[in-house]
Tab-separated table of C-alpha atoms in Angstrom:
chain	number	residue	atom	x	y	z
A	1	MET	CA	19.932	2.325	4.988
A	2	GLY	CA	17.565	2.985	7.890
A	3	ASN	CA	13.888	2.351	8.261
A	4	ASN	CA	11.417	5.182	8.051
A	5	SER	CA	8.095	5.379	9.787
A	6	LEU	CA	4.964	7.430	9.430
A	7	SER	CA	5.748	9.359	12.602
A	8	LYS	CA	9.204	10.317	11.282
A	9	ALA	CA	7.688	11.409	7.973
A	10	LEU	CA	5.006	13.459	9.753
A	11	ALA	CA	7.638	15.175	11.880
A	12	LYS	CA	9.752	15.987	8.821
A	13	VAL	CA	6.788	17.383	6.853
A	14	ALA	CA	5.728	19.439	9.861
A	15	GLN	CA	9.242	20.834	10.233
A	16	GLU	CA	9.661	21.602	6.520
A	17	THR	CA	6.252	23.258	6.113
A	18	GLY	CA	5.957	24.995	9.464
A	19	ILE	CA	2.588	23.293	10.031
A	20	ASN	CA	2.141	21.576	13.387
A	21	LYS	CA	2.484	17.798	13.476
A	22	LYS	CA	-1.123	17.254	14.601
A	23	THR	CA	-2.481	19.086	11.534
A	24	VAL	CA	-0.132	17.207	9.213
A	25	SER	CA	-1.249	13.937	10.827
A	26	THR	CA	-4.919	14.839	10.313
A	27	VAL	CA	-4.327	15.614	6.628
A	28	VAL	CA	-2.381	12.382	6.052
A	29	ASP	CA	-5.018	10.311	7.906
A	30	SER	CA	-7.724	11.868	5.763
A	31	PHE	CA	-5.755	11.191	2.586
A	32	LEU	CA	-5.143	7.549	3.532
A	33	GLY	CA	-8.826	7.261	4.423
A	34	GLU	CA	-9.727	8.380	0.891
A	35	ILE	CA	-7.494	5.654	-0.553
A	36	CYS	CA	-9.146	3.045	1.700
A	37	GLU	CA	-12.623	4.306	0.798
A	38	SER	CA	-11.836	4.009	-2.919
A	39	LEU	CA	-10.585	0.456	-2.445
A	40	LYS	CA	-13.654	-0.409	-0.361
A	41	ASN	CA	-15.823	0.766	-3.276
A	42	GLY	CA	-13.864	-1.409	-5.705
A	43	GLU	CA	-12.130	1.561	-7.332
A	44	SER	CA	-8.429	2.045	-7.904
A	45	PHE	CA	-6.595	5.110	-6.614
A	46	GLU	CA	-3.775	6.575	-8.713
A	47	ILE	CA	-1.141	8.967	-7.450
A	48	ARG	CA	0.590	10.199	-10.587
A	49	ASP	CA	4.352	9.548	-10.666
A	50	PHE	CA	4.030	7.412	-7.520
A	51	GLY	CA	1.771	4.426	-8.207
A	52	THR	CA	-1.690	2.920	-8.150
A	53	PHE	CA	-3.543	1.233	-5.315
A	54	SER	CA	-6.137	-1.316	-6.437
A	55	ILE	CA	-8.026	-4.429	-5.407
A	56	LYS	CA	-6.930	-7.702	-7.005
A	57	ASP	CA	-9.092	-10.804	-7.262
A	58	TRP	CA	-7.422	-13.982	-6.083
A	59	ALA	CA	-8.935	-17.153	-7.522
A	60	GLU	CA	-9.957	-20.127	-5.443
A	61	ARG	CA	-7.049	-22.537	-5.162
A	62	LYS	CA	-6.026	-25.847	-3.679
A	63	GLY	CA	-3.989	-25.940	-0.512
A	64	ARG	CA	-3.060	-28.297	2.269
A	65	ASN	CA	-3.847	-28.285	5.979
A	66	LEU	CA	-0.378	-28.231	7.551
A	67	ILE	CA	-1.504	-30.085	10.675
A	68	THR	CA	-3.523	-32.938	9.129
A	69	ASN	CA	-1.899	-32.831	5.674
A	70	GLU	CA	-5.390	-33.033	4.139
A	71	PRO	CA	-6.110	-31.175	0.906
A	72	ILE	CA	-8.300	-28.094	1.330
A	73	VAL	CA	-9.825	-25.465	-0.919
A	74	ILE	CA	-8.703	-21.920	-0.233
A	75	PRO	CA	-11.630	-19.670	-1.172
A	76	ALA	CA	-11.391	-16.821	-3.658
A	77	LYS	CA	-10.794	-13.419	-2.119
A	78	LYS	CA	-9.924	-9.838	-2.873
A	79	LYS	CA	-6.675	-8.266	-1.697
A	80	PRO	CA	-5.303	-4.739	-1.860
A	81	ALA	CA	-2.378	-4.265	-4.234
A	82	PHE	CA	0.042	-1.491	-5.128
A	83	LYS	CA	1.809	-1.015	-8.443
A	84	ALA	CA	4.676	1.475	-8.340
A	85	SER	CA	5.055	3.946	-11.190
A	86	SER	CA	7.999	3.662	-13.548
A	87	LYS	CA	9.471	6.783	-11.923
A	88	ILE	CA	9.479	5.155	-8.493
A	89	LEU	CA	10.872	1.897	-9.892
A	90	LEU	CA	13.637	3.810	-11.687
A	91	TYR	CA	14.438	5.775	-8.523
A	92	GLY	CA	14.800	2.510	-6.604
A	93	GLN	CA	17.219	1.113	-9.209
A	94	ILE	CA	19.348	4.251	-9.244
A	95	HIS	CA	19.646	4.413	-5.447
A	96	LYS	CA	20.393	0.764	-4.682
A	97	SER	CA	23.296	0.293	-2.332
């Protein structure tokens, strides 16, 4: 199973739709920008039958400085998260090699 990249996907969409790659790239960049903007505003972004992008709160926790071995406090933070839809999860199970 090979790796895919955005540039390969853009080229394939451009070929299949007959739209030039630059236009496809602009549309995809705009779409991804909308997802990022939603996350920046604290909103989730759902793509039906694909999954949901959201921001998850990570609580403050204890850690250890690996150099000095001293205990430290890792501050709370927010991280982007993605939850795949059941359709995508099922597709992944069916097509495992």
